[in-house]
């Protein structure tokens, strides 16, 4: 069955990507001018300029003013229309729809992301950002303040440099629109999910314009005891100081207050090695568990046009995260007969981090040898200060209570007194970078994109008794070529790198050189129906080199005295198909298929789905004006995780314990009716097949995804 699904999704995706224009679209242009891609009038556009599921550019891939089809790398964009159609109100739901991205929900309020076998840690806002401090995202981050989400797959050496060769996610914030507008939304759904949203934009006078977004959402959950209360406030003020100069200031505030959140998740096997099978609603949280996360981001932007061809842009961002939590973890292996054998583990955890980010660059066009070329030169500075602390209870007896049967537990356990064993982190990291990129028109329809980024990375401090001091300098090259055979079809190839500093020492007590991720990619891109549909077929090969591996010469020494050597790490290779835009008049779709193999780490290869299929589409019915239907589906192949061996005393003692999650598909449906230009009603049905599935095997524990649920959203535009 899995093989059949794989072949079906693959054949459908490739068929759509390569199908002739005349077979897909009934209303193609009668002729296409060969200069359609060379004579483009450049205009400045504010607000929501993207219609449907097709985007024209992705600023996170480079600072060049390029169409997506001209970027020699796999790029996809989750547009505002797609976010609204399927109520993708948080970044996890949004990235569930992105080609090649796997969302690893390890807990209710902590999430990892992977692409092509590597963790995704580079998250940017308008092209500026640092890797996630903890490697994962905490809490429910709302999408209401974003106009779209860009996903650049593979290493992104030009704009990040530090991190994994997986992907870069770039959130593009909403800005003032050309016309005054006010959008009001009210939504109610399963588990008392109430959401109110206001989004307004106004031209205050000839100089100032503003955009304001406010969200209030409260909801219970299919999980026992879990509920959240979220508040989002966002304001963007833009000042046009002259015809060539503008200055903007913005601030976002996200307050996510969760109660009954889990820390860790359900045990997945019994002592005899057989799989547990809890009810979907089973939660390991105590009734006093809570996790408050407050995120704020202030951004100042300055831009100036020296001429029609040259401009300067400078950005400063100050981001803070404040977390206060009281957590309850459950560990151990239960007995299949009694369901006993688990132990609770309470902790108080607090975190404060702040990012100061500055980026300035100049870009423009120039003529050389009778041809037009583009160049970008920029500087980047980023500083992260990160502190967290953990407290436990070793004295009252409430810190590590024996657990009853999880199937009947109501979360009632005495709250510990968190005063013991203080530990934590105090880390500071600084990145200084200079980057340049040139797009050179070597001959007709053939372009070379070449550049690089010099990163100076320094970190110091201590995290849970482990020294974090490291200093590395690295030049990250980037080279890509594109050749447009015909106006609708382009071939590309690219090579780039990323690096991550390492703290391990070699046999001579020298810090190992950084681990480097090398990403190579070749592909085809097409623009059909006057650019309304973009398709990409890509093959990629990624290798991780110089990864710290234990030196066998020191394997018998105590852990603190062991040394390391650089060796090959994870490698992955495979292909992707990405299709986005209007396939047929009134039919908008976003389709992605990824198929790859991981080498170098059997554990990662086991818990990472190697085939992913994403499909989202909406269709406007011609015979009922104002009515739209849609489907949003994601499928992944089976995954597994080795959990050790069965202990002595069982008939199958010594047998390997394997946790499996079979291949599954989650199908969401939507219907929208537009009463008039101002009012529409959208009904969403999620997981309509009521699939029961584990959200992740990234960790040795896991919990189940949401069962079938429903919502209705009323939208009013003024």
XYZ file of C-alpha atoms in Angstrom:
718
model
C 0.000 0.000 0.000
C 2.830 2.417 0.866
C 4.600 1.683 -2.424
C 1.373 2.271 -4.327
C 0.882 5.627 -2.611
C 4.486 6.579 -3.342
C 4.200 5.749 -7.055
C 0.824 7.465 -7.350
C 1.931 10.717 -5.740
C 5.185 10.721 -7.679
C 3.545 10.106 -11.036
C 0.873 12.754 -10.412
C 3.423 15.367 -9.371
C 5.776 14.768 -12.311
C 2.844 14.611 -14.729
C 1.579 18.009 -13.594
C 5.081 19.489 -13.656
C 5.822 18.420 -17.224
C 2.379 18.447 -18.832
C 2.198 20.636 -21.950
C 0.557 23.981 -21.531
C -2.212 23.249 -24.002
C -3.367 20.254 -21.977
C -3.488 22.063 -18.656
C -4.994 25.411 -19.410
C -7.683 26.397 -21.822
C -6.857 30.084 -21.924
C -3.150 30.451 -22.706
C -1.860 33.463 -24.531
C -1.725 33.113 -28.300
C 1.906 34.160 -28.409
C 4.709 34.982 -26.007
C 7.244 37.718 -26.524
C 10.839 36.502 -26.132
C 11.729 39.569 -24.127
C 9.075 38.993 -21.487
C 11.718 38.257 -18.893
C 14.182 40.970 -19.850
C 11.989 44.034 -20.205
C 10.213 44.186 -16.865
C 9.072 47.456 -15.394
C 10.122 47.582 -11.744
C 7.611 49.104 -9.375
C 7.412 49.294 -5.618
C 4.415 47.422 -4.273
C 3.090 47.472 -0.736
C 0.720 45.059 0.933
C -0.844 41.899 -0.459
C 0.193 41.748 -4.065
C 0.009 37.967 -4.391
C -3.164 36.456 -5.746
C -4.033 32.819 -5.189
C -1.253 30.332 -4.464
C 1.409 31.780 -6.761
C 4.181 34.094 -5.574
C 6.528 35.992 -7.861
C 9.611 36.441 -5.696
C 11.324 35.247 -2.520
C 13.529 37.818 -0.834
C 14.958 35.327 1.653
C 16.930 33.482 -1.017
C 19.167 36.451 -1.840
C 19.068 40.258 -1.869
C 18.740 40.241 -5.633
C 15.510 41.362 -7.241
C 14.752 37.977 -8.821
C 11.679 36.035 -9.789
C 11.394 32.638 -8.116
C 12.045 30.952 -11.453
C 15.391 32.769 -11.725
C 16.646 31.578 -8.309
C 18.916 28.520 -8.749
C 17.479 26.781 -5.706
C 14.224 25.118 -4.612
C 11.862 27.788 -3.292
C 8.207 27.692 -2.320
C 5.902 30.274 -0.800
C 2.858 29.813 1.433
C 0.712 32.740 0.378
C -1.766 34.772 2.369
C -4.611 33.186 0.393
C -3.538 29.696 1.434
C -3.122 30.762 5.059
C -6.665 32.147 5.102
C -8.388 29.379 3.128
C -7.326 26.616 5.503
C -7.075 28.653 8.705
C -3.317 28.047 9.029
C -3.156 30.289 12.074
C 0.150 29.068 13.521
C 3.512 28.360 11.938
C 3.266 24.610 12.559
C 0.055 24.356 10.551
C 1.544 26.582 7.845
C 4.754 24.563 7.506
C 2.740 21.340 7.385
C 1.798 22.480 3.861
C 5.329 23.386 2.705
C 7.090 21.107 0.244
C 9.840 19.069 1.890
C 9.267 20.334 5.454
C 8.479 17.844 8.218
C 6.996 19.297 11.420
C 8.165 17.255 14.425
C 5.666 17.933 17.212
C 7.509 16.343 20.125
C 5.372 18.125 22.765
C 2.353 20.403 22.796
C 4.515 23.536 23.068
C 7.868 22.513 21.618
C 8.489 21.671 17.973
C 11.410 20.707 15.759
C 11.432 21.026 11.984
C 13.401 18.961 9.468
C 14.093 19.103 5.740
C 16.152 16.740 3.637
C 17.227 14.878 6.786
C 18.521 17.873 8.770
C 17.024 20.080 11.461
C 15.687 23.426 10.229
C 16.973 26.075 12.626
C 17.226 29.172 10.432
C 14.061 31.233 10.851
C 14.081 34.816 9.604
C 11.750 37.788 9.612
C 12.018 39.822 6.408
C 15.366 38.176 5.675
C 17.031 38.860 9.032
C 17.568 36.328 11.799
C 19.762 33.901 13.726
C 19.456 30.132 14.161
C 17.026 29.078 16.887
C 18.850 29.297 20.202
C 17.568 25.916 21.399
C 17.206 24.261 17.987
C 13.413 24.215 18.340
C 10.438 26.544 18.534
C 8.452 27.085 21.729
C 4.738 27.832 21.929
C 2.162 28.628 19.287
C 3.501 31.429 17.087
C 0.726 33.108 15.133
C 0.703 33.786 11.380
C -1.748 36.727 11.496
C 1.066 39.289 11.273
C 2.640 37.700 8.191
C 1.771 38.288 4.570
C 3.419 35.074 3.410
C 6.011 32.458 4.387
C 8.991 31.702 2.155
C 10.805 28.357 2.319
C 14.236 28.131 0.690
C 15.322 24.488 0.722
C 18.920 23.361 1.005
C 21.797 25.381 2.385
C 21.332 29.143 2.163
C 24.925 30.288 2.412
C 24.308 33.850 1.247
C 21.685 34.886 3.763
C 22.480 32.642 6.746
C 25.788 30.784 6.536
C 25.454 29.349 10.049
C 23.259 26.303 10.546
C 22.243 23.122 8.759
C 21.963 22.485 4.997
C 18.219 21.889 5.394
C 16.130 24.985 4.685
C 15.604 28.606 5.638
C 12.124 29.808 6.607
C 11.561 33.517 6.020
C 8.439 35.220 7.401
C 7.373 38.320 5.448
C 5.454 40.713 7.661
C 2.355 42.616 6.690
C 2.849 46.257 5.692
C 0.499 49.145 4.991
C -1.564 48.708 1.843
C -2.151 51.308 -0.841
C -5.840 51.596 0.085
C -7.473 51.970 3.493
C -9.002 48.697 4.658
C -10.243 46.865 7.722
C -10.709 43.091 7.943
C -12.550 41.549 10.878
C -12.707 37.803 11.491
C -14.535 35.716 14.068
C -14.044 31.966 14.275
C -15.426 29.221 16.487
C -14.636 25.520 16.389
C -14.189 22.231 18.181
C -13.009 22.259 21.801
C -14.295 25.807 22.348
C -11.801 27.253 19.907
C -12.724 30.954 19.789
C -10.628 33.340 17.678
C -11.160 37.059 17.029
C -8.928 38.925 14.606
C -8.722 42.510 13.345
C -6.409 43.696 10.566
C -6.470 47.334 9.515
C -4.401 49.503 7.198
C -4.622 53.248 6.633
C -2.869 56.024 4.739
C -2.739 58.606 7.538
C -1.515 61.440 5.295
C 0.907 61.976 2.438
C 3.821 60.921 4.667
C 2.587 58.293 7.103
C 0.822 54.958 6.677
C 0.049 52.318 9.291
C -0.948 48.675 9.614
C -2.330 47.197 12.838
C -3.202 43.560 13.624
C -4.799 42.229 16.818
C -5.698 38.633 17.684
C -7.329 37.025 20.710
C -7.726 33.250 20.792
C -8.757 30.883 23.570
C -9.215 27.149 23.170
C -9.399 23.872 24.991
C -7.977 20.735 23.416
C -8.584 17.118 22.518
C -5.801 16.449 25.058
C -6.898 16.161 28.674
C -6.308 19.336 30.718
C -4.575 21.230 27.886
C -5.788 24.733 27.042
C -4.247 27.908 25.638
C -4.901 31.636 25.763
C -3.147 33.671 23.068
C -2.887 37.424 22.479
C -1.204 38.979 19.432
C -0.632 42.693 18.830
C 1.244 44.132 15.851
C 1.758 47.665 14.566
C 3.714 48.900 11.554
C 4.202 52.597 10.809
C 5.766 53.660 7.522
C 7.025 57.176 6.818
C 7.850 58.273 3.287
C 10.425 60.968 3.990
C 10.866 61.803 0.313
C 10.259 60.263 -3.071
C 13.433 58.225 -2.605
C 13.637 57.669 1.153
C 11.439 55.840 3.628
C 11.641 54.867 7.288
C 9.482 52.364 9.149
C 9.083 51.226 12.743
C 7.169 48.132 13.810
C 6.546 46.084 16.921
C 4.979 42.674 17.485
C 3.828 41.153 20.768
C 2.786 37.517 21.180
C 1.610 36.207 24.551
C 0.916 32.484 24.633
C -0.296 31.140 27.983
C -0.679 27.355 28.063
C -2.029 25.196 30.880
C -1.891 21.420 31.015
C 0.932 21.391 28.470
C 3.046 18.279 28.371
C 6.805 18.062 28.905
C 7.960 14.922 27.239
C 5.138 12.679 26.067
C 3.632 9.207 26.258
C 5.723 6.038 26.682
C 5.525 4.093 23.425
C 6.218 0.525 24.567
C 5.698 -1.843 27.514
C 8.390 -3.777 29.375
C 7.748 -6.805 27.127
C 8.496 -4.674 24.048
C 4.926 -4.497 22.755
C 3.497 -1.125 21.689
C 1.314 0.988 23.962
C -1.980 2.232 22.556
C -3.352 5.046 24.682
C -6.455 7.017 23.931
C -5.819 10.018 21.688
C -6.696 12.367 24.555
C -4.168 10.918 27.047
C -1.837 13.593 28.409
C 1.147 13.309 30.763
C 0.730 16.811 32.186
C -0.075 17.538 35.827
C -3.112 19.669 36.558
C -0.785 22.499 37.683
C 1.469 22.402 34.570
C 1.819 25.717 32.737
C 4.044 27.334 30.119
C 3.923 31.090 29.505
C 5.847 32.400 26.495
C 6.026 36.106 25.597
C 7.789 37.077 22.360
C 8.392 40.661 21.244
C 10.127 42.059 18.187
C 10.872 45.697 17.375
C 12.128 46.461 13.864
C 13.420 49.704 12.348
C 13.943 49.825 8.581
C 15.488 52.505 6.386
C 15.605 52.476 2.598
C 16.903 54.955 0.062
C 16.991 54.896 -3.745
C 20.049 56.621 -5.168
C 18.669 56.175 -8.674
C 16.364 53.890 -10.572
C 19.063 51.204 -10.446
C 20.736 51.551 -7.037
C 19.336 51.456 -3.517
C 20.363 51.046 0.122
C 18.430 49.171 2.784
C 19.225 49.001 6.506
C 17.379 46.999 9.188
C 17.696 46.794 12.955
C 15.720 44.246 14.971
C 15.480 43.728 18.718
C 13.809 40.446 19.680
C 13.113 39.140 23.170
C 11.641 35.917 24.515
C 10.518 35.448 28.105
C 9.405 32.003 29.270
C 8.086 30.986 32.691
C 7.096 27.370 33.169
C 6.173 24.728 35.707
C 6.541 21.355 34.054
C 5.810 17.705 34.750
C 7.607 14.903 32.933
C 6.771 11.182 32.975
C 9.505 8.609 32.372
C 10.025 4.882 32.594
C 8.460 1.814 30.975
C 5.023 0.608 32.106
C 4.062 -2.997 32.759
C 1.528 -4.251 30.229
C -0.653 -5.929 32.849
C -0.659 -3.372 35.658
C 0.155 -0.205 33.627
C 2.484 0.742 36.520
C 6.205 1.438 36.538
C 6.294 5.103 35.533
C 7.697 7.986 37.588
C 6.846 11.679 37.545
C 9.478 14.403 37.386
C 8.685 18.042 38.169
C 10.730 21.107 37.208
C 10.454 24.858 37.088
C 12.077 26.294 33.975
C 12.598 29.956 33.097
C 14.195 31.420 29.999
C 15.157 34.870 28.818
C 16.861 35.561 25.536
C 17.317 38.588 23.361
C 18.555 39.084 19.832
C 19.994 42.274 18.416
C 20.218 42.066 14.647
C 21.490 44.623 12.165
C 21.746 44.301 8.390
C 22.668 46.842 5.728
C 23.200 46.295 2.028
C 23.425 48.107 -1.293
C 22.129 46.584 -4.506
C 21.875 47.735 -8.044
C 22.425 47.143 -11.751
C 25.464 47.934 -13.853
C 26.549 47.529 -17.470
C 29.612 45.577 -18.539
C 30.594 44.262 -21.969
C 27.295 45.467 -23.350
C 25.161 43.521 -20.880
C 23.225 44.345 -17.709
C 24.276 42.724 -14.419
C 23.178 42.928 -10.760
C 25.209 43.082 -7.575
C 24.552 43.130 -3.819
C 27.057 44.013 -1.094
C 26.094 43.903 2.573
C 27.129 43.721 6.214
C 25.387 41.848 9.002
C 25.729 41.884 12.785
C 23.847 39.685 15.212
C 24.143 39.177 18.947
C 22.321 36.632 21.079
C 22.175 36.669 24.888
C 20.594 33.549 26.298
C 19.935 32.635 29.924
C 17.781 29.908 31.381
C 17.436 28.168 34.716
C 15.949 24.955 36.091
C 14.858 24.093 39.615
C 13.759 20.749 41.057
C 12.314 19.248 44.223
C 14.438 16.555 45.855
C 13.254 17.125 49.420
C 9.458 17.083 49.798
C 8.742 13.802 47.987
C 6.558 15.552 45.414
C 9.324 16.052 42.873
C 9.447 12.426 41.676
C 6.134 10.725 42.504
C 5.291 7.175 41.378
C 2.676 7.327 38.628
C -0.701 5.570 38.479
C -2.147 4.102 35.278
C -1.975 6.855 32.632
C -5.211 5.567 31.084
C -7.186 6.725 34.129
C -4.944 9.456 35.562
C -6.597 12.854 35.931
C -3.401 14.881 36.354
C -3.825 15.156 40.098
C -0.429 15.129 41.820
C 0.896 17.383 44.600
C 2.766 20.382 43.300
C 6.502 20.180 44.113
C 8.414 22.918 45.901
C 10.964 24.030 43.318
C 14.040 25.073 45.303
C 16.668 22.388 44.708
C 19.624 21.830 42.358
C 19.644 25.156 40.518
C 21.260 24.847 37.097
C 20.990 26.530 33.733
C 22.685 28.443 30.955
C 24.276 31.809 30.430
C 25.465 32.066 26.847
C 26.339 34.968 24.575
C 26.952 34.556 20.841
C 27.966 37.110 18.225
C 27.986 36.845 14.466
C 29.650 39.364 12.178
C 29.293 38.843 8.475
C 29.992 40.436 5.131
C 28.340 39.145 1.982
C 28.271 39.862 -1.724
C 26.364 38.449 -4.644
C 26.508 39.123 -8.358
C 24.169 37.990 -11.098
C 26.081 38.154 -14.337
C 24.472 38.010 -17.750
C 27.196 36.021 -19.514
C 25.319 35.510 -22.754
C 21.741 35.470 -23.983
C 19.474 33.766 -21.406
C 22.453 32.379 -19.433
C 23.190 33.838 -15.987
C 25.813 33.145 -13.376
C 25.046 33.920 -9.736
C 28.225 33.933 -7.691
C 29.068 35.267 -4.287
C 29.893 34.394 -0.762
C 29.565 35.256 2.853
C 32.326 35.656 5.417
C 31.104 34.746 8.891
C 32.895 35.493 12.144
C 31.125 33.490 14.855
C 31.965 33.742 18.559
C 30.199 32.259 21.573
C 31.023 32.139 25.236
C 29.371 30.992 28.427
C 28.167 27.820 30.055
C 25.096 25.652 29.596
C 24.249 23.093 32.289
C 27.907 22.772 33.308
C 29.115 22.464 29.706
C 31.398 25.228 28.444
C 30.060 26.896 25.299
C 33.160 28.911 24.333
C 33.919 28.719 20.625
C 35.311 30.970 17.926
C 35.242 30.314 14.188
C 35.696 32.238 10.980
C 34.503 30.793 7.737
C 33.963 31.875 4.148
C 30.825 30.365 2.631
C 30.812 30.276 -1.182
C 27.755 30.283 -3.394
C 27.600 29.634 -7.114
C 24.612 29.022 -9.337
C 23.801 29.099 -13.027
C 20.532 29.403 -14.901
C 19.761 28.942 -18.563
C 16.372 29.787 -20.034
C 15.742 27.535 -23.034
C 12.465 29.230 -23.872
C 10.537 31.943 -22.021
C 8.592 29.277 -20.102
C 11.403 26.837 -19.212
C 14.646 27.301 -17.277
C 17.378 24.911 -16.092
C 19.560 25.636 -13.069
C 22.373 24.268 -10.934
C 23.798 25.552 -7.654
C 26.331 24.830 -4.937
C 26.488 26.372 -1.495
C 27.506 25.602 2.075
C 26.722 26.245 5.720
C 28.782 25.696 8.831
C 28.227 25.042 12.534
C 30.837 25.670 15.182
C 31.895 22.674 17.292
C 33.143 22.618 20.882
C 34.685 19.151 20.939
C 38.469 18.810 21.282
C 40.836 16.647 19.241
C 43.698 14.513 20.582
C 45.903 17.619 20.777
C 43.265 19.544 22.769
C 42.477 21.816 19.844
C 38.865 22.672 19.034
C 37.645 20.835 15.953
C 37.025 22.877 12.843
C 33.348 23.609 12.069
C 31.083 20.947 10.648
C 30.276 21.941 7.088
C 27.148 21.213 5.112
C 27.593 21.108 1.362
C 24.484 21.350 -0.798
C 24.356 20.714 -4.544
C 21.212 21.002 -6.598
C 20.144 20.816 -10.227
C 16.685 21.311 -11.593
C 14.142 22.622 -14.046
C 11.679 25.443 -13.486
C 8.794 26.487 -15.673
C 6.481 29.484 -15.748
C 3.173 28.713 -17.410
C 0.076 30.737 -18.232
C 1.788 34.133 -18.186
C 3.520 33.309 -14.908
C 0.385 32.180 -13.074
C 1.806 28.693 -12.475
C 5.374 27.917 -11.374
C 6.707 24.358 -11.340
C 10.054 23.060 -10.105
C 11.689 19.654 -10.522
C 14.909 19.415 -8.478
C 17.548 16.831 -7.595
C 19.710 17.516 -4.539
C 22.735 15.987 -2.871
C 23.815 17.113 0.608
C 26.839 16.020 2.590
C 27.837 16.892 6.125
C 31.609 16.825 6.650
C 33.922 17.066 9.649
C 31.241 16.106 12.174
C 32.682 15.456 15.663
C 32.973 11.676 16.170
C 34.535 9.931 19.216
C 38.222 9.201 18.729
C 38.626 5.432 19.291
C 42.044 6.061 20.887
C 40.285 7.680 23.880
C 37.192 5.453 24.134
C 38.336 3.962 27.463
C 38.870 7.329 29.137
C 36.270 9.083 31.338
C 33.741 11.151 29.327
C 35.379 14.454 30.282
C 38.712 13.270 28.877
C 37.534 11.705 25.632
C 38.577 13.358 22.377
C 37.085 13.560 18.889
C 37.966 13.427 15.212
C 36.192 14.964 12.234
C 34.263 12.495 10.085
C 31.473 12.373 7.551
C 28.070 13.011 9.079
C 24.599 12.698 7.615
C 24.185 12.708 3.870
C 20.987 12.867 1.863
C 20.068 12.822 -1.779
C 16.780 12.812 -3.606
C 14.381 14.915 -5.612
C 11.469 17.286 -5.166
C 8.564 18.425 -7.299
C 6.897 21.718 -6.436
C 3.890 23.224 -8.242
C 2.166 26.432 -7.212
C -0.372 28.702 -8.841
C -3.445 28.583 -11.038
C -3.606 25.247 -12.851
C -6.933 26.004 -14.490
C -9.119 29.122 -14.356
C -10.492 29.186 -10.815
C -8.361 26.225 -9.659
C -5.484 27.283 -7.398
C -3.121 24.648 -6.067
C 0.084 24.091 -4.150
C 1.559 20.628 -4.722
C 4.808 19.198 -3.425
C 6.425 15.769 -3.470
C 9.755 14.888 -1.833
C 11.605 11.583 -2.077
C 15.076 11.197 -0.561
C 17.417 8.792 1.216
C 19.487 9.471 4.339
C 22.906 7.925 4.889
C 25.280 8.077 7.837
C 22.765 7.766 10.695
C 20.291 4.877 10.852
C 18.395 6.436 13.760
C 17.728 9.673 11.875
C 16.859 7.708 8.739
C 14.378 5.655 10.758
C 12.347 8.451 12.345
C 12.473 10.789 9.322
C 9.847 10.204 6.618
C 11.663 9.823 3.312
C 8.591 10.513 1.170
C 6.341 13.517 1.739
C 3.395 14.584 -0.374
C 1.641 17.926 0.143
C -1.474 18.979 -1.751
C -3.648 22.046 -1.271
C -6.198 23.261 -3.788
C -9.272 25.458 -4.025
C -11.771 25.714 -6.853
C -14.284 28.481 -7.518
C -17.506 26.914 -8.770
C -18.720 28.578 -11.964
C -22.362 27.560 -11.579
C -22.700 28.989 -8.031
C -21.162 32.443 -7.859
C -19.222 33.032 -4.651
C -18.833 29.363 -3.666
C -15.351 27.839 -3.274
C -14.363 24.344 -2.227
C -10.904 23.207 -1.168
C -8.807 20.310 0.081
C -5.569 20.354 2.046
C -3.771 17.015 2.359
C -0.399 15.805 3.601
C 0.923 12.273 3.385
C 4.098 10.675 4.701
C 5.513 7.189 4.456
C 6.112 4.937 7.452
C 8.714 5.731 10.120
C 10.207 3.788 13.012
C 12.528 4.106 15.971
C 14.698 1.519 17.708
C 14.007 1.645 21.467
C 16.506 -0.922 22.782
C 15.996 -4.610 23.598
C 13.557 -6.571 25.781
C 14.956 -7.234 29.261
C 15.482 -10.636 30.819
C 12.442 -12.340 32.308
C 10.300 -12.252 29.147
C 9.874 -14.949 26.526
C 11.220 -12.562 23.905
C 14.185 -11.323 26.010
C 16.897 -9.789 23.840
C 14.501 -8.929 21.003
C 14.868 -5.434 19.548
C 12.048 -3.049 20.450
C 10.861 -1.125 17.405
C 8.235 1.624 17.574
C 6.462 2.030 14.236
C 4.164 4.616 12.727
C 2.647 3.400 9.484
C 2.227 5.704 6.515
C -0.746 8.010 6.887
C -2.562 10.920 5.270
C -4.270 13.845 6.975
C -7.063 15.334 4.884
C -8.647 18.736 5.560
C -11.599 20.180 3.660
C -12.964 23.692 3.337
C -15.939 25.473 1.818
C -16.274 29.228 1.484
C -19.250 31.278 0.402
C -18.875 34.965 -0.419
C -22.176 36.688 0.217
C -20.905 39.950 -1.270
C -17.682 41.906 -1.601
C -17.622 42.497 2.152
C -18.775 39.288 3.856
C -17.853 35.636 3.478
C -18.197 32.482 5.569
C -15.621 29.694 5.604
C -16.192 26.236 7.079
C -13.161 24.027 7.724
C -13.099 20.305 8.532
C -9.725 18.919 9.630
C -8.571 15.295 9.664
C -11.907 14.267 8.184
C -10.919 10.582 8.176
C -10.249 10.751 11.943
C -6.778 9.264 11.488
C -5.013 8.227 14.706
C -1.283 8.828 14.388
C 1.816 9.689 16.402
C 2.928 13.232 15.659
C 6.642 12.342 15.764
C 9.249 9.716 16.580
C 11.998 12.348 16.784
C 12.160 11.466 20.491
C 11.661 8.093 22.196
C 8.270 9.344 23.432
C 5.331 10.709 21.492
C 1.665 11.758 21.520
C -1.231 11.541 19.100
C -2.375 14.178 16.656
C -5.770 15.866 16.775
C -8.806 13.783 15.728
C -11.498 15.117 13.403
C -12.417 18.714 14.232
C -14.342 21.590 12.697
C -14.566 25.381 12.628
C -16.515 28.204 11.008
C -15.060 31.648 10.269
C -16.998 34.790 9.405
C -15.007 37.515 7.649
C -16.077 41.120 7.182
C -14.138 43.627 5.050
C -14.623 47.371 5.199
